[in-house]
CSV table of C-alpha atoms and ligand atoms in Angstrom, one decimal:
chain,number,residue,atom,x,y,z
F,1,LEU,CA,73.3,-108.8,124.1
F,2,SER,CA,69.7,-108.4,123.3
F,3,GLU,CA,67.5,-106.9,126.0
F,4,GLY,CA,66.6,-109.3,128.8
F,5,ALA,CA,68.9,-112.1,127.5
F,6,GLY,CA,70.8,-112.4,130.8
F,7,ALA,CA,67.6,-112.6,132.9
F,8,VAL,CA,66.4,-115.6,130.8
F,9,ALA,CA,69.7,-117.5,130.8
F,10,GLN,CA,70.7,-117.2,134.4
F,11,GLY,CA,69.5,-118.9,137.5
F,12,SER,CA,68.8,-117.0,140.7
F,13,TRP,CA,71.7,-116.5,143.1
F,14,ASP,CA,69.3,-115.5,145.9
F,15,ALA,CA,67.4,-118.7,145.6
F,16,GLU,CA,70.7,-120.7,145.5
F,17,VAL,CA,72.1,-119.1,148.6
F,18,ASP,CA,68.8,-119.5,150.5
F,19,ALA,CA,68.6,-123.2,149.5
F,20,ARG,CA,72.2,-123.9,150.6
F,21,LEU,CA,71.6,-122.2,154.0
F,22,GLN,CA,68.4,-124.1,154.4
F,23,THR,CA,70.3,-127.4,153.8
F,24,LEU,CA,72.7,-126.4,156.5
F,25,ASP,CA,69.9,-125.5,158.8
F,26,GLU,CA,68.1,-128.8,158.2
F,27,ALA,CA,71.3,-130.8,158.9
F,28,GLY,CA,71.8,-128.7,162.1
F,29,ARG,CA,75.2,-127.5,160.6
F,30,ARG,CA,74.6,-123.8,160.3
F,31,ARG,CA,77.2,-122.2,162.4
F,32,ARG,CA,77.5,-118.8,164.0
F,33,ILE,CA,80.6,-117.1,165.5
F,34,ARG,CA,80.6,-116.3,169.2
F,35,THR,CA,82.1,-113.0,170.4
F,36,LEU,CA,84.1,-113.2,173.6
F,37,ALA,CA,85.3,-110.4,175.8
F,38,GLY,CA,88.7,-110.6,177.6
F,39,THR,CA,92.0,-112.2,176.9
F,40,GLY,CA,91.6,-115.8,177.8
F,41,PRO,CA,91.6,-118.5,178.8
F,42,GLU,CA,88.9,-117.0,181.0
F,43,PHE,CA,86.5,-114.9,178.8
F,44,LEU,CA,83.1,-113.2,179.2
F,45,LEU,CA,80.5,-114.7,176.9
F,46,ASP,CA,77.2,-112.8,176.9
F,47,GLY,CA,78.2,-111.4,180.3
F,48,ARG,CA,79.0,-114.8,181.8
F,49,ALA,CA,82.5,-116.0,182.7
F,50,VAL,CA,83.6,-119.0,180.7
F,51,VAL,CA,87.0,-120.9,180.6
F,52,SER,CA,88.0,-121.7,177.1
F,53,PHE,CA,89.5,-125.0,176.1
F,54,ALA,CA,89.1,-124.2,172.4
F,55,SER,CA,92.2,-122.2,171.6
F,56,ASN,CA,95.5,-123.4,170.2
F,57,ASP,CA,97.4,-120.7,172.1
F,58,TYR,CA,99.3,-123.6,173.8
F,59,PHE,CA,101.6,-121.4,175.9
F,60,GLY,CA,99.4,-118.4,176.3
F,61,LEU,CA,102.0,-116.4,174.5
F,62,SER,CA,99.4,-114.3,172.6
F,63,GLN,CA,98.9,-112.5,175.9
F,64,HIS,CA,102.5,-112.4,177.1
F,65,PRO,CA,103.6,-108.8,178.0
F,66,ALA,CA,106.9,-109.2,176.0
F,67,VAL,CA,105.1,-110.5,172.9
F,68,VAL,CA,102.5,-107.7,173.1
F,69,ALA,CA,105.3,-105.1,173.6
F,70,ALA,CA,107.2,-106.4,170.6
F,71,ALA,CA,104.1,-106.0,168.4
F,72,LYS,CA,103.5,-102.5,169.7
F,73,GLU,CA,107.1,-101.5,169.1
F,74,ALA,CA,107.0,-102.9,165.5
F,75,ALA,CA,103.8,-101.0,164.8
F,76,ASP,CA,105.5,-97.8,166.0
F,77,ARG,CA,108.5,-98.5,163.8
F,78,TRP,CA,107.0,-100.0,160.6
F,79,GLY,CA,103.3,-99.4,160.8
F,80,ALA,CA,100.3,-101.7,160.7
F,81,GLY,CA,100.8,-103.5,157.4
F,82,ALA,CA,103.6,-104.8,155.1
F,83,GLY,CA,102.1,-103.1,152.0
F,84,ALA,CA,102.5,-105.8,149.4
F,85,SER,CA,104.2,-109.1,148.7
F,86,ARG,CA,107.8,-109.2,149.8
F,87,LEU,CA,109.0,-109.9,146.2
F,88,VAL,CA,107.4,-106.6,145.2
F,89,VAL,CA,107.8,-104.3,148.2
F,90,GLY,CA,110.7,-105.9,150.1
F,91,SER,CA,111.1,-107.3,153.6
F,92,ARG,CA,111.3,-105.4,156.8
F,93,SER,CA,114.3,-106.6,158.9
F,94,VAL,CA,111.8,-108.3,161.3
F,95,HIS,CA,110.9,-110.8,158.5
F,96,ASP,CA,114.5,-111.7,158.0
F,97,GLN,CA,115.2,-112.0,161.7
F,98,LEU,CA,112.1,-114.2,162.1
F,99,GLU,CA,113.2,-116.5,159.3
F,100,ALA,CA,116.7,-116.7,160.8
F,101,ALA,CA,115.2,-117.7,164.2
F,102,LEU,CA,112.9,-120.2,162.6
F,103,THR,CA,115.8,-121.8,160.7
F,104,LYS,CA,117.7,-122.2,163.9
F,105,TRP,CA,114.7,-123.5,165.8
F,106,LYS,CA,114.0,-126.2,163.2
F,107,GLY,CA,117.7,-127.0,162.6
F,108,THR,CA,117.4,-126.5,158.8
F,109,ALA,CA,119.4,-124.5,156.3
F,110,ALA,CA,116.6,-121.9,155.5
F,111,ALA,CA,113.0,-120.9,156.2
F,112,LEU,CA,110.4,-118.8,154.6
F,113,VAL,CA,107.5,-117.1,156.3
F,114,PHE,CA,103.9,-117.1,154.9
F,115,PRO,CA,100.8,-115.1,155.9
F,116,THR,CA,99.2,-118.3,157.5
F,117,GLY,CA,100.1,-121.9,158.1
F,118,TYR,CA,97.3,-122.7,155.6
F,119,ALA,CA,99.1,-120.7,152.9
F,120,ALA,CA,102.4,-122.5,153.8
F,121,ASN,CA,100.8,-126.0,153.2
F,122,LEU,CA,99.1,-124.8,150.0
F,123,SER,CA,102.5,-123.6,148.8
F,124,VAL,CA,104.6,-126.7,149.6
F,125,LEU,CA,102.1,-128.9,147.9
F,126,GLN,CA,101.5,-126.7,144.9
F,127,VAL,CA,105.3,-126.4,144.3
F,128,PHE,CA,106.6,-129.8,145.1
F,129,GLY,CA,103.4,-131.8,144.3
F,130,ARG,CA,103.6,-130.8,140.6
F,131,GLY,CA,104.2,-133.9,138.5
F,132,ALA,CA,104.6,-136.0,141.6
F,133,ARG,CA,102.7,-138.7,143.4
F,134,ILE,CA,101.5,-137.4,146.7
F,135,VAL,CA,101.0,-139.9,149.5
F,136,SER,CA,99.0,-138.4,152.2
F,137,ASP,CA,97.5,-139.6,155.6
F,138,GLU,CA,93.7,-139.8,155.4
F,139,LEU,CA,93.4,-137.5,158.5
F,140,ASN,CA,95.7,-134.8,157.3
F,141,HIS,CA,94.6,-131.2,157.9
F,142,ALA,CA,92.3,-129.5,155.4
F,143,SER,CA,95.1,-127.2,154.2
F,144,ILE,CA,97.0,-130.3,153.1
F,145,VAL,CA,94.0,-131.6,151.3
F,146,ASP,CA,93.5,-128.3,149.6
F,147,GLY,CA,97.2,-128.1,148.7
F,148,CYS,CA,96.9,-131.5,147.0
F,149,ARG,CA,94.0,-130.1,144.9
F,150,LEU,CA,96.1,-127.1,144.0
F,151,ALA,CA,99.0,-129.3,142.9
F,152,ARG,CA,96.8,-131.2,140.4
F,153,ALA,CA,98.9,-134.2,141.2
F,154,GLU,CA,98.2,-137.9,141.6
F,155,VAL,CA,97.0,-138.0,145.2
F,156,LEU,CA,96.8,-141.3,147.1
F,157,THR,CA,95.7,-141.4,150.8
F,158,TYR,CA,96.7,-144.2,153.2
F,159,LYS,CA,94.8,-145.3,156.3
F,160,HIS,CA,95.5,-143.2,159.3
F,161,ALA,CA,99.1,-143.7,160.5
F,162,ASP,CA,99.3,-147.0,158.5
F,163,LEU,CA,103.0,-147.3,157.7
F,164,ASP,CA,102.6,-150.5,155.6
F,165,GLU,CA,100.1,-148.9,153.3
F,166,ALA,CA,102.1,-145.7,153.1
F,167,ALA,CA,105.2,-147.7,152.2
F,168,LEU,CA,103.3,-149.6,149.5
F,169,LEU,CA,102.0,-146.4,147.9
F,170,VAL,CA,105.5,-144.9,147.9
F,171,GLU,CA,107.2,-148.0,146.6
F,172,GLN,CA,104.7,-148.7,143.9
F,173,ALA,CA,105.0,-145.3,142.2
F,174,PRO,CA,105.7,-145.7,138.5
F,175,ALA,CA,109.4,-145.6,137.5
F,176,GLY,CA,110.7,-142.1,137.4
F,177,ARG,CA,107.8,-140.5,139.3
F,178,ARG,CA,108.9,-138.4,142.2
F,179,VAL,CA,107.0,-139.0,145.5
F,180,LEU,CA,106.0,-136.6,148.2
F,181,LEU,CA,105.0,-138.1,151.5
F,182,VAL,CA,103.0,-135.7,153.7
F,183,THR,CA,101.6,-136.0,157.2
F,184,ASP,CA,100.5,-133.9,160.2
F,185,SER,CA,103.2,-134.6,162.9
F,186,VAL,CA,100.4,-134.3,165.4
F,187,PHE,CA,96.8,-134.6,164.2
F,188,SER,CA,94.8,-131.6,165.0
F,189,MET,CA,91.5,-133.3,165.8
F,190,ASP,CA,92.8,-136.5,167.3
F,191,GLY,CA,95.9,-135.3,169.2
F,192,ASP,CA,97.8,-138.4,168.2
F,193,ALA,CA,101.3,-138.3,166.7
F,194,ALA,CA,102.3,-139.7,163.3
F,195,PRO,CA,105.1,-142.3,163.2
F,196,VAL,CA,107.5,-139.6,161.9
F,197,ALA,CA,110.7,-141.5,162.6
F,198,GLU,CA,109.5,-144.4,160.5
F,199,LEU,CA,108.2,-142.2,157.8
F,200,SER,CA,111.6,-140.5,157.6
F,201,GLN,CA,113.2,-143.9,157.3
F,202,LEU,CA,110.8,-144.6,154.4
F,203,SER,CA,111.7,-141.3,152.9
F,204,ALA,CA,115.5,-142.0,153.3
F,205,ARG,CA,115.1,-145.5,151.7
F,206,THR,CA,113.0,-144.4,148.7
F,207,GLY,CA,114.0,-140.8,148.1
F,208,ALA,CA,110.5,-139.6,148.7
F,209,LEU,CA,110.3,-136.0,149.9
F,210,LEU,CA,108.9,-135.9,153.4
F,211,VAL,CA,106.6,-133.0,154.4
F,212,LEU,CA,105.8,-132.7,158.1
F,213,ASP,CA,103.2,-130.3,159.3
F,214,ASP,CA,104.4,-129.4,162.8
F,215,ALA,CA,101.5,-127.1,163.6
F,216,HIS,CA,100.5,-129.0,166.8
F,217,ALA,CA,103.9,-130.6,167.5
F,218,VAL,CA,104.2,-129.0,171.0
F,219,PHE,CA,106.0,-131.8,172.8
F,220,ALA,CA,109.4,-133.3,171.8
F,221,MET,CA,109.4,-135.4,168.6
F,222,PRO,CA,111.5,-138.4,167.7
F,223,GLU,CA,114.7,-138.0,165.8
F,224,LEU,CA,114.3,-138.2,162.0
F,225,ASP,CA,116.5,-140.2,159.7
F,226,PRO,CA,119.4,-137.8,158.7
F,227,ASP,CA,119.3,-139.1,155.1
F,228,ALA,CA,115.7,-138.1,154.6
F,229,THR,CA,114.9,-134.9,152.7
F,230,VAL,CA,112.4,-133.1,154.9
F,231,LEU,CA,110.4,-129.9,154.7
F,232,ARG,CA,108.9,-128.7,158.0
F,233,VAL,CA,105.7,-126.7,157.8
F,234,GLY,CA,104.7,-124.7,160.8
F,235,THR,CA,102.4,-122.0,162.0
F,236,LEU,CA,103.1,-118.9,164.1
F,237,SER,CA,99.5,-118.9,165.3
F,238,LYS,CA,99.4,-121.7,167.8
F,239,MET,CA,102.6,-122.3,169.9
F,240,LEU,CA,103.7,-118.7,169.1
F,241,GLY,CA,100.4,-117.0,169.7
F,242,SER,CA,100.6,-114.7,166.6
F,243,LEU,CA,99.6,-115.2,163.0
F,244,GLY,CA,101.5,-116.6,160.0
F,245,GLY,CA,103.1,-119.8,158.8
F,246,PHE,CA,106.5,-121.0,157.6
F,247,VAL,CA,108.3,-123.7,155.8
F,248,ALA,CA,111.8,-124.7,156.9
F,249,GLY,CA,114.2,-127.0,154.9
F,250,PRO,CA,117.1,-127.2,152.5
F,251,ALA,CA,118.1,-123.8,151.0
F,252,ALA,CA,117.4,-124.6,147.4
F,253,TYR,CA,114.0,-126.0,148.2
F,254,ILE,CA,113.1,-122.8,150.1
F,255,ASP,CA,114.4,-120.7,147.2
F,256,LEU,CA,112.2,-122.6,144.8
F,257,LEU,CA,109.2,-121.9,147.1
F,258,LEU,CA,110.0,-118.2,147.2
F,259,ASN,CA,110.1,-118.2,143.4
F,260,SER,CA,107.1,-120.4,142.6
F,261,ALA,CA,104.6,-120.6,145.5
F,262,ARG,CA,101.5,-118.7,144.5
F,263,PRO,CA,100.3,-118.3,148.1
F,264,PHE,CA,103.6,-116.5,148.8
F,265,ILE,CA,104.0,-114.5,145.6
F,266,PHE,CA,100.4,-113.2,145.2
F,267,THR,CA,99.6,-112.1,148.7
F,268,THR,CA,100.8,-109.5,151.1
F,269,ALA,CA,103.6,-110.3,153.5
F,270,PRO,CA,102.8,-110.8,157.2
F,271,ALA,CA,102.3,-107.4,159.0
F,272,PRO,CA,105.4,-106.3,160.9
F,273,PRO,CA,103.7,-106.3,164.3
F,274,VAL,CA,102.5,-109.9,163.7
F,275,ALA,CA,106.0,-111.0,162.7
F,276,ALA,CA,107.6,-109.2,165.6
F,277,ALA,CA,105.2,-110.9,168.0
F,278,ALA,CA,106.1,-114.3,166.6
F,279,LEU,CA,109.8,-113.6,166.9
F,280,ALA,CA,109.5,-112.4,170.5
F,281,ALA,CA,107.4,-115.5,171.3
F,282,LEU,CA,109.9,-117.8,169.7
F,283,GLN,CA,112.8,-116.2,171.7
F,284,LEU,CA,110.8,-116.6,174.9
F,285,LEU,CA,109.9,-120.2,174.1
F,286,GLN,CA,113.6,-121.1,173.7
F,287,GLY,CA,114.6,-119.5,177.0
F,288,THR,CA,114.2,-120.6,180.6
F,289,GLU,CA,110.6,-119.2,180.8
F,290,GLY,CA,109.7,-121.2,177.7
F,291,ALA,CA,111.1,-124.4,179.4
F,292,GLY,CA,108.9,-123.7,182.4
F,293,LEU,CA,105.8,-123.2,180.2
F,294,LEU,CA,106.5,-126.5,178.5
F,295,LEU,CA,106.9,-128.3,181.8
F,296,ARG,CA,103.7,-126.8,183.0
F,297,LEU,CA,101.7,-127.8,179.9
F,298,ARG,CA,103.2,-131.3,180.1
F,299,SER,CA,102.0,-131.7,183.7
F,300,LEU,CA,98.5,-130.4,182.8
F,301,ALA,CA,98.4,-132.9,179.8
F,302,ASP,CA,99.5,-135.7,182.1
F,303,ARG,CA,96.5,-135.1,184.3
F,304,MET,CA,94.2,-135.7,181.3
F,305,ARG,CA,96.3,-138.8,180.2
F,306,PRO,CA,99.8,-139.6,181.3
F,307,SER,CA,102.4,-139.3,178.5
F,308,ALA,CA,99.8,-138.0,176.1
F,309,PRO,CA,101.5,-137.1,172.8
F,310,SER,CA,99.9,-133.7,172.6
F,311,PRO,CA,97.8,-131.3,174.6
F,312,ILE,CA,94.8,-132.1,172.3
F,313,PHE,CA,92.2,-134.5,173.7
F,314,PRO,CA,89.3,-135.7,171.6
F,315,VAL,CA,86.2,-136.9,173.4
F,316,VAL,CA,84.6,-138.9,170.6
F,317,LEU,CA,80.8,-139.2,171.0
F,318,GLY,CA,79.8,-140.3,167.6
F,319,ARG,CA,76.6,-138.5,166.7
F,320,GLU,CA,76.6,-134.8,165.9
F,321,ASP,CA,73.7,-134.1,168.3
F,322,ALA,CA,75.5,-135.9,171.1
F,323,ALA,CA,78.6,-133.7,170.6
F,324,LEU,CA,76.5,-130.5,170.4
F,325,ALA,CA,74.5,-131.5,173.6
F,326,ALA,CA,77.7,-132.2,175.5
F,327,ALA,CA,79.3,-128.9,174.4
F,328,GLY,CA,76.0,-127.2,175.5
F,329,ALA,CA,76.1,-128.9,178.9
F,330,LEU,CA,79.7,-127.8,179.4
F,331,LEU,CA,78.9,-124.3,178.4
F,332,GLU,CA,76.2,-124.2,181.1
F,333,ARG,CA,78.9,-125.1,183.6
F,334,GLY,CA,81.1,-122.2,182.3
F,335,LEU,CA,83.4,-124.3,180.1
F,336,LEU,CA,83.9,-123.6,176.4
F,337,VAL,CA,84.8,-126.8,174.7
F,338,PRO,CA,84.0,-126.9,170.9
F,339,ALA,CA,81.9,-129.7,169.3
F,340,ILE,CA,83.7,-130.8,166.2
F,341,ARG,CA,81.6,-132.3,163.5
F,342,PRO,CA,81.7,-133.3,159.8
F,343,PRO,CA,83.2,-132.2,157.5
F,344,THR,CA,86.0,-131.4,160.0
F,345,VAL,CA,86.0,-135.0,161.2
F,346,PRO,CA,84.6,-138.1,159.5
F,347,ALA,CA,80.8,-138.8,159.9
F,348,GLY,CA,80.0,-140.8,163.0
F,349,THR,CA,83.1,-139.4,164.9
F,350,SER,CA,81.7,-136.1,166.2
F,351,ARG,CA,83.5,-135.1,169.3
F,352,LEU,CA,84.4,-132.6,171.9
F,353,ARG,CA,87.9,-131.2,171.3
F,354,VAL,CA,89.8,-130.2,174.5
F,355,ALA,CA,92.9,-128.2,173.9
F,356,LEU,CA,95.1,-127.4,177.0
F,357,SER,CA,97.3,-124.4,177.4
F,358,ALA,CA,100.0,-123.6,179.9
F,359,ALA,CA,97.8,-120.6,180.7
F,360,HIS,CA,95.2,-122.9,182.3
F,361,THR,CA,95.2,-123.2,186.1
F,362,GLU,CA,95.0,-126.5,187.9
F,363,THR,CA,91.6,-125.4,189.2
F,364,GLN,CA,90.3,-124.7,185.7
F,365,LEU,CA,91.4,-128.2,184.6
F,366,SER,CA,89.9,-129.8,187.8
F,367,THR,CA,86.6,-128.1,186.9
F,368,LEU,CA,86.7,-129.5,183.4
F,369,LEU,CA,87.6,-133.0,184.5
F,370,ALA,CA,84.8,-133.0,187.1
F,371,ALA,CA,82.3,-131.8,184.5
F,372,LEU,CA,83.4,-134.4,181.9
F,373,GLU,CA,83.0,-137.1,184.5
F,374,GLU,CA,79.6,-135.9,185.5
F,375,LEU,CA,78.5,-136.0,181.8
F,376,GLY,CA,79.9,-139.6,181.5
F,377,CYS,CA,82.5,-138.5,178.9
F,378,THR,CA,85.6,-140.7,178.5
F,379,TRP,CA,88.7,-140.0,176.4
O,1,PLP,C1,97.6,-129.3,161.3
O,1,PLP,C2,97.4,-127.9,160.8
O,1,PLP,N1,98.0,-127.4,159.8
O,1,PLP,C3,97.9,-126.1,159.4
O,1,PLP,C4,97.0,-125.3,160.0
O,1,PLP,C5,96.8,-123.9,159.5
O,1,PLP,O1,97.5,-123.0,160.2
O,1,PLP,P1,97.1,-121.5,160.3
O,1,PLP,O2,96.0,-121.4,161.3
O,1,PLP,O3,98.3,-120.7,160.7
O,1,PLP,O4,96.6,-121.1,159.0
O,1,PLP,C6,96.3,-125.7,161.1
O,1,PLP,C7,95.3,-124.9,161.9
O,1,PLP,O5,94.6,-124.1,161.5
O,1,PLP,C8,96.4,-127.1,161.5
O,1,PLP,O6,95.7,-127.6,162.5
């Protein structure tokens, strides 16, 4: 390279970064992360008490003494980290136990654990999307959207929860093309449930592989068609209060994932304390205490809206500034409810997102309901 050649040919990174941040500033979309003190759902924010309705820790298990104790014990036994990918360094027994428990929970033949739910979705779509037609709900989670990109497949989206359009896209696939049908079971920003039973019938009828993302499927789901081939994606970070993701399904499919999924192969395995916490949380959730937590969350959700399909309640306000103003007004009243704006939700549908947890008290929910009413918010 002749002297100075690089300086002439290249644009300025500093100028590019400044320009992009300025664009975010001008759109009112430059975000900053808050730091909270405490364990939740009541936190201290800048020295003031706030009750958070922002978390997906649906059963409060991130704070449960048995879950925390399991993490501590695992740290004492195996240390803080897994060291490398499991294909390179091997599993610790807690990974195997967790996968056995997840397999049983989901009623499948096998399960594989990933560092996050995000990585689990990337993996399923990368591996099974290859050479296939992917038929995807338009409101599917960003990790599904990114997985579709990684698959470099033919990706067709159908209108939200529109069974007829989904069926058309599945049935009109070119002869010999495999089809993968993918949906959130419960939509993370809307809280509504996908028509999973009908989608499983479509899958059984056509041979399409059905991928269900159960990240927010807190309440009971309808029975699936037993003739459908289904992969269940899940996360350890929400109902189970830890960190990680998983895919459960037929043994050969899970074996192919283990051998081909880049977000499994080229990343370090979940840390043993994190896996142990998820295992303890799952055991708890399946016992009598878990049944009680589920009933409690059900009754809190019923106060927001009887028989709501999930503990997620969007308060759609439309404009971004309206959502920000409402979130600010709630924060002044000691209530932390996030404003959700594009690109997380479509333009014109900015909203507050209320997520309930079994750890909330009746009084905390009453305070929220009164504040929403005072602000004229409906849901
Ligand atoms: C529907 C859905 N799928 C997947 C994920 C990713 O899960 P994780 O947070 O474990 O990466 C999330 C949330 O983040 C989600 O809402």
